[in-house]
Every structure is written in structure tokens, then in C-alpha cells.
Amino acid sequence: KGHSILSITTFGIILGIAIAVLINIKIKVSMHVASFSALTTALSIVYGGYFLLLLLLIPLISWARVNIERHTTKEVIVGAILGILLSLIMYVITLKIFTYDL
């Protein structure tokens, strides 16, 4: 089932980039925060336990991006929301595909 997982992951990455491009028409979304949020959310969903603690690093990375004046607070919040939602959406899609694939 490796090709299915790779296809879903590729779709998720392309979807995330497309959504970020659309958002970037209005504001400059923080892709650093979005990427980290997506990764930590996915790890937390799949592995749970101590990986949930990684979610506490999202505000720290967001603060760093604002502190070095690369982004505004609004831009990092949108990035975090984008990353978290994208991981949740891809998790639901993966569950549906593998549930029907049995």
C-alpha cells in the first residue's frame, strides 16, 4: 500500500501549496509555521503520546517568525491553522481510502 500513501502525501503537499498560493493573494502566510504545524499534527495523530508535546512548539516558532520581523501575528496564525487543518483533512481522506480499500 506504499504507493497509495505516497499518492495521498503528494496530493496533500500540492493541495497545501495551492491553498497557500491563494491565501498569499491577500496576506503572506508563514510557510515555516504551516509546514511545522502540519508535520507535528500528523505525528501527534499517528503516534500520540510524547509527540503531542511537539504541538507546544508551534507558538514558539510563530513567535520567532514575528520576532525576526519576517511575518505578522496574523500571518503566523493563518500558517498554523493552514498546517493543522491540512493534516486533519489528509488524515480523514487517508482513513476513508484505507477503510474502503480493505
Short mmCIF file of N, CA and C in Angstrom, two decimals:
data_model
loop_
_atom_site.label_atom_id
_atom_site.label_comp_id
_atom_site.label_asym_id
_atom_site.label_seq_id
_atom_site.Cartn_x
_atom_site.Cartn_y
_atom_site.Cartn_z
N LYS A 1 0.81 -1.21 0.00
CA LYS A 1 0.00 0.00 0.00
C LYS A 1 0.85 1.27 0.00
N GLY A 2 2.16 1.09 -0.22
CA GLY A 2 3.06 2.23 -0.19
C GLY A 2 2.74 3.27 -1.24
N HIS A 3 2.35 2.83 -2.44
CA HIS A 3 2.06 3.81 -3.49
C HIS A 3 0.84 4.64 -3.13
N SER A 4 -0.13 4.08 -2.44
CA SER A 4 -1.31 4.83 -2.02
C SER A 4 -0.94 5.92 -1.03
N ILE A 5 -0.11 5.56 -0.07
CA ILE A 5 0.32 6.53 0.93
C ILE A 5 1.14 7.64 0.29
N LEU A 6 2.02 7.28 -0.62
CA LEU A 6 2.82 8.28 -1.33
C LEU A 6 1.93 9.20 -2.17
N SER A 7 0.93 8.64 -2.82
CA SER A 7 -0.01 9.45 -3.62
C SER A 7 -0.79 10.41 -2.75
N ILE A 8 -1.26 9.93 -1.61
CA ILE A 8 -2.03 10.79 -0.70
C ILE A 8 -1.14 11.91 -0.17
N THR A 9 0.10 11.57 0.19
CA THR A 9 1.02 12.59 0.71
C THR A 9 1.34 13.63 -0.36
N THR A 10 1.58 13.19 -1.57
CA THR A 10 1.85 14.11 -2.68
C THR A 10 0.65 15.03 -2.92
N PHE A 11 -0.54 14.46 -2.91
CA PHE A 11 -1.76 15.26 -3.07
C PHE A 11 -1.85 16.30 -1.96
N GLY A 12 -1.55 15.90 -0.72
CA GLY A 12 -1.61 16.83 0.41
C GLY A 12 -0.64 17.98 0.26
N ILE A 13 0.56 17.68 -0.20
CA ILE A 13 1.57 18.73 -0.39
C ILE A 13 1.12 19.70 -1.48
N ILE A 14 0.64 19.16 -2.59
CA ILE A 14 0.19 20.02 -3.69
C ILE A 14 -1.02 20.85 -3.26
N LEU A 15 -1.95 20.22 -2.52
CA LEU A 15 -3.12 20.95 -2.01
C LEU A 15 -2.68 22.08 -1.08
N GLY A 16 -1.73 21.79 -0.19
CA GLY A 16 -1.24 22.81 0.73
C GLY A 16 -0.60 23.98 0.01
N ILE A 17 0.19 23.69 -1.01
CA ILE A 17 0.83 24.76 -1.78
C ILE A 17 -0.23 25.58 -2.51
N ALA A 18 -1.21 24.92 -3.10
CA ALA A 18 -2.27 25.63 -3.83
C ALA A 18 -3.06 26.55 -2.89
N ILE A 19 -3.39 26.05 -1.72
CA ILE A 19 -4.13 26.87 -0.76
C ILE A 19 -3.28 28.05 -0.30
N ALA A 20 -1.98 27.80 -0.05
CA ALA A 20 -1.08 28.87 0.37
C ALA A 20 -0.96 29.95 -0.71
N VAL A 21 -0.90 29.53 -1.96
CA VAL A 21 -0.83 30.50 -3.06
C VAL A 21 -2.08 31.38 -3.08
N LEU A 22 -3.23 30.76 -2.88
CA LEU A 22 -4.48 31.53 -2.85
C LEU A 22 -4.51 32.49 -1.66
N ILE A 23 -4.07 32.03 -0.51
CA ILE A 23 -4.04 32.90 0.67
C ILE A 23 -3.05 34.03 0.47
N ASN A 24 -1.92 33.74 -0.20
CA ASN A 24 -0.89 34.75 -0.40
C ASN A 24 -1.34 35.89 -1.31
N ILE A 25 -2.47 35.75 -1.94
CA ILE A 25 -3.01 36.87 -2.71
C ILE A 25 -3.39 38.01 -1.75
N LYS A 26 -3.85 37.63 -0.55
CA LYS A 26 -4.28 38.63 0.44
C LYS A 26 -3.20 38.95 1.47
N ILE A 27 -2.59 37.90 2.05
CA ILE A 27 -1.53 38.09 3.04
C ILE A 27 -0.40 37.10 2.77
N LYS A 28 0.75 37.34 3.42
CA LYS A 28 1.91 36.45 3.23
C LYS A 28 1.90 35.39 4.33
N VAL A 29 1.29 34.24 4.05
CA VAL A 29 1.18 33.18 5.05
C VAL A 29 2.57 32.64 5.39
N SER A 30 2.78 32.32 6.67
CA SER A 30 4.07 31.77 7.09
C SER A 30 4.14 30.29 6.75
N MET A 31 4.92 29.96 5.74
CA MET A 31 5.06 28.57 5.34
C MET A 31 5.92 27.78 6.34
N HIS A 32 6.81 28.47 7.06
CA HIS A 32 7.57 27.79 8.11
C HIS A 32 6.62 27.25 9.17
N VAL A 33 5.72 28.11 9.62
CA VAL A 33 4.76 27.71 10.66
C VAL A 33 3.78 26.69 10.10
N ALA A 34 3.32 26.88 8.87
CA ALA A 34 2.37 25.94 8.26
C ALA A 34 2.99 24.56 8.12
N SER A 35 4.23 24.49 7.66
CA SER A 35 4.91 23.20 7.48
C SER A 35 5.13 22.51 8.82
N PHE A 36 5.60 23.25 9.80
CA PHE A 36 5.85 22.66 11.11
C PHE A 36 4.54 22.22 11.77
N SER A 37 3.50 23.02 11.63
CA SER A 37 2.20 22.67 12.20
C SER A 37 1.65 21.40 11.56
N ALA A 38 1.78 21.30 10.24
CA ALA A 38 1.30 20.10 9.54
C ALA A 38 2.06 18.87 10.00
N LEU A 39 3.38 18.97 10.09
CA LEU A 39 4.20 17.84 10.49
C LEU A 39 3.89 17.40 11.92
N THR A 40 3.87 18.34 12.85
CA THR A 40 3.63 17.98 14.25
C THR A 40 2.21 17.47 14.47
N THR A 41 1.26 18.00 13.73
CA THR A 41 -0.11 17.50 13.85
C THR A 41 -0.18 16.06 13.34
N ALA A 42 0.44 15.80 12.21
CA ALA A 42 0.44 14.44 11.66
C ALA A 42 1.12 13.46 12.62
N LEU A 43 2.27 13.84 13.16
CA LEU A 43 2.96 12.97 14.11
C LEU A 43 2.13 12.74 15.36
N SER A 44 1.45 13.77 15.82
CA SER A 44 0.61 13.64 17.01
C SER A 44 -0.57 12.72 16.77
N ILE A 45 -1.16 12.81 15.60
CA ILE A 45 -2.30 11.95 15.27
C ILE A 45 -1.85 10.50 15.16
N VAL A 46 -0.76 10.27 14.46
CA VAL A 46 -0.32 8.90 14.20
C VAL A 46 0.29 8.24 15.43
N TYR A 47 1.15 8.96 16.15
CA TYR A 47 1.88 8.35 17.24
C TYR A 47 1.38 8.72 18.64
N GLY A 48 0.71 9.88 18.77
CA GLY A 48 0.21 10.30 20.07
C GLY A 48 1.31 10.43 21.10
N GLY A 49 0.97 10.19 22.36
CA GLY A 49 1.96 10.19 23.45
C GLY A 49 2.79 11.46 23.50
N TYR A 50 4.10 11.26 23.59
CA TYR A 50 5.02 12.39 23.72
C TYR A 50 5.03 13.29 22.49
N PHE A 51 4.60 12.77 21.35
CA PHE A 51 4.58 13.59 20.14
C PHE A 51 3.58 14.74 20.27
N LEU A 52 2.59 14.59 21.14
CA LEU A 52 1.64 15.68 21.38
C LEU A 52 2.35 16.92 21.94
N LEU A 53 3.44 16.70 22.65
CA LEU A 53 4.21 17.82 23.20
C LEU A 53 4.83 18.69 22.11
N LEU A 54 5.05 18.12 20.93
CA LEU A 54 5.60 18.91 19.81
C LEU A 54 4.67 20.05 19.42
N LEU A 55 3.37 19.86 19.65
CA LEU A 55 2.41 20.92 19.32
C LEU A 55 2.69 22.20 20.11
N LEU A 56 3.32 22.05 21.27
CA LEU A 56 3.66 23.22 22.09
C LEU A 56 4.74 24.08 21.45
N LEU A 57 5.44 23.53 20.46
CA LEU A 57 6.48 24.29 19.77
C LEU A 57 5.92 25.22 18.69
N ILE A 58 4.67 25.00 18.29
CA ILE A 58 4.07 25.85 17.24
C ILE A 58 4.06 27.32 17.67
N PRO A 59 3.59 27.65 18.89
CA PRO A 59 3.65 29.08 19.29
C PRO A 59 5.08 29.62 19.36
N LEU A 60 6.04 28.77 19.73
CA LEU A 60 7.43 29.22 19.81
C LEU A 60 7.97 29.58 18.43
N ILE A 61 7.71 28.75 17.45
CA ILE A 61 8.16 29.03 16.09
C ILE A 61 7.42 30.26 15.55
N SER A 62 6.14 30.37 15.86
CA SER A 62 5.36 31.54 15.43
C SER A 62 5.94 32.81 16.03
N TRP A 63 6.25 32.76 17.32
CA TRP A 63 6.84 33.92 17.98
C TRP A 63 8.16 34.30 17.32
N ALA A 64 8.99 33.30 17.01
CA ALA A 64 10.28 33.56 16.38
C ALA A 64 10.11 34.25 15.03
N ARG A 65 9.15 33.80 14.24
CA ARG A 65 8.93 34.40 12.92
C ARG A 65 8.47 35.86 13.04
N VAL A 66 7.65 36.14 14.06
CA VAL A 66 7.21 37.52 14.29
C VAL A 66 8.37 38.34 14.87
N ASN A 67 9.13 37.75 15.79
CA ASN A 67 10.22 38.45 16.46
C ASN A 67 11.32 38.89 15.48
N ILE A 68 11.60 38.06 14.47
CA ILE A 68 12.62 38.47 13.50
C ILE A 68 12.03 39.30 12.36
N GLU A 69 10.76 39.65 12.55
CA GLU A 69 10.03 40.54 11.64
C GLU A 69 9.91 40.01 10.22
N ARG A 70 9.77 38.69 10.10
CA ARG A 70 9.51 38.08 8.79
C ARG A 70 8.02 37.99 8.51
N HIS A 71 7.22 37.95 9.60
CA HIS A 71 5.78 37.84 9.47
C HIS A 71 5.08 38.62 10.57
N THR A 72 3.81 38.88 10.34
CA THR A 72 2.97 39.48 11.38
C THR A 72 2.30 38.37 12.17
N THR A 73 1.67 38.75 13.26
CA THR A 73 0.95 37.76 14.08
C THR A 73 -0.15 37.09 13.26
N LYS A 74 -0.85 37.88 12.47
CA LYS A 74 -1.93 37.34 11.62
C LYS A 74 -1.39 36.29 10.65
N GLU A 75 -0.25 36.56 10.06
CA GLU A 75 0.34 35.65 9.06
C GLU A 75 0.76 34.31 9.68
N VAL A 76 1.30 34.34 10.91
CA VAL A 76 1.69 33.07 11.53
C VAL A 76 0.49 32.30 12.04
N ILE A 77 -0.55 33.00 12.46
CA ILE A 77 -1.78 32.31 12.88
C ILE A 77 -2.42 31.61 11.70
N VAL A 78 -2.47 32.29 10.56
CA VAL A 78 -3.02 31.68 9.36
C VAL A 78 -2.17 30.48 8.94
N GLY A 79 -0.86 30.60 9.05
CA GLY A 79 0.03 29.48 8.73
C GLY A 79 -0.22 28.28 9.63
N ALA A 80 -0.38 28.52 10.93
CA ALA A 80 -0.63 27.42 11.87
C ALA A 80 -1.97 26.75 11.57
N ILE A 81 -2.99 27.56 11.33
CA ILE A 81 -4.30 27.00 11.01
C ILE A 81 -4.25 26.19 9.72
N LEU A 82 -3.58 26.71 8.71
CA LEU A 82 -3.44 26.00 7.44
C LEU A 82 -2.78 24.65 7.63
N GLY A 83 -1.68 24.61 8.35
CA GLY A 83 -0.96 23.37 8.57
C GLY A 83 -1.77 22.34 9.34
N ILE A 84 -2.42 22.78 10.40
CA ILE A 84 -3.22 21.87 11.23
C ILE A 84 -4.40 21.34 10.44
N LEU A 85 -5.12 22.23 9.77
CA LEU A 85 -6.29 21.78 9.00
C LEU A 85 -5.91 20.85 7.86
N LEU A 86 -4.81 21.15 7.21
CA LEU A 86 -4.37 20.29 6.10
C LEU A 86 -4.05 18.88 6.60
N SER A 87 -3.37 18.78 7.73
CA SER A 87 -3.07 17.45 8.28
C SER A 87 -4.35 16.71 8.67
N LEU A 88 -5.30 17.42 9.27
CA LEU A 88 -6.55 16.79 9.66
C LEU A 88 -7.34 16.31 8.43
N ILE A 89 -7.37 17.13 7.39
CA ILE A 89 -8.08 16.77 6.16
C ILE A 89 -7.43 15.55 5.52
N MET A 90 -6.11 15.55 5.45
CA MET A 90 -5.41 14.41 4.84
C MET A 90 -5.58 13.14 5.67
N TYR A 91 -5.68 13.28 6.99
CA TYR A 91 -5.90 12.12 7.85
C TYR A 91 -7.28 11.52 7.58
N VAL A 92 -8.30 12.37 7.45
CA VAL A 92 -9.65 11.89 7.16
C VAL A 92 -9.70 11.22 5.79
N ILE A 93 -9.07 11.82 4.79
CA ILE A 93 -9.04 11.23 3.45
C ILE A 93 -8.34 9.87 3.50
N THR A 94 -7.23 9.79 4.22
CA THR A 94 -6.50 8.53 4.33
C THR A 94 -7.35 7.45 5.00
N LEU A 95 -8.05 7.82 6.06
CA LEU A 95 -8.94 6.86 6.73
C LEU A 95 -10.02 6.35 5.79
N LYS A 96 -10.61 7.25 5.02
CA LYS A 96 -11.67 6.85 4.09
C LYS A 96 -11.14 5.92 3.01
N ILE A 97 -10.00 6.23 2.46
CA ILE A 97 -9.43 5.41 1.38
C ILE A 97 -9.06 4.02 1.90
N PHE A 98 -8.39 3.96 3.04
CA PHE A 98 -7.96 2.67 3.54
C PHE A 98 -9.11 1.86 4.16
N THR A 99 -10.17 2.53 4.59
CA THR A 99 -11.34 1.81 5.10
C THR A 99 -12.05 1.10 3.95
N TYR A 100 -12.17 1.79 2.82
CA TYR A 100 -12.85 1.20 1.66
C TYR A 100 -11.94 0.24 0.90
N ASP A 101 -10.64 0.34 1.12
CA ASP A 101 -9.67 -0.47 0.38
C ASP A 101 -9.53 -1.88 0.96
N LEU A 102 -10.09 -2.11 2.14
CA LEU A 102 -9.97 -3.44 2.76
C LEU A 102 -10.77 -4.41 1.97
#
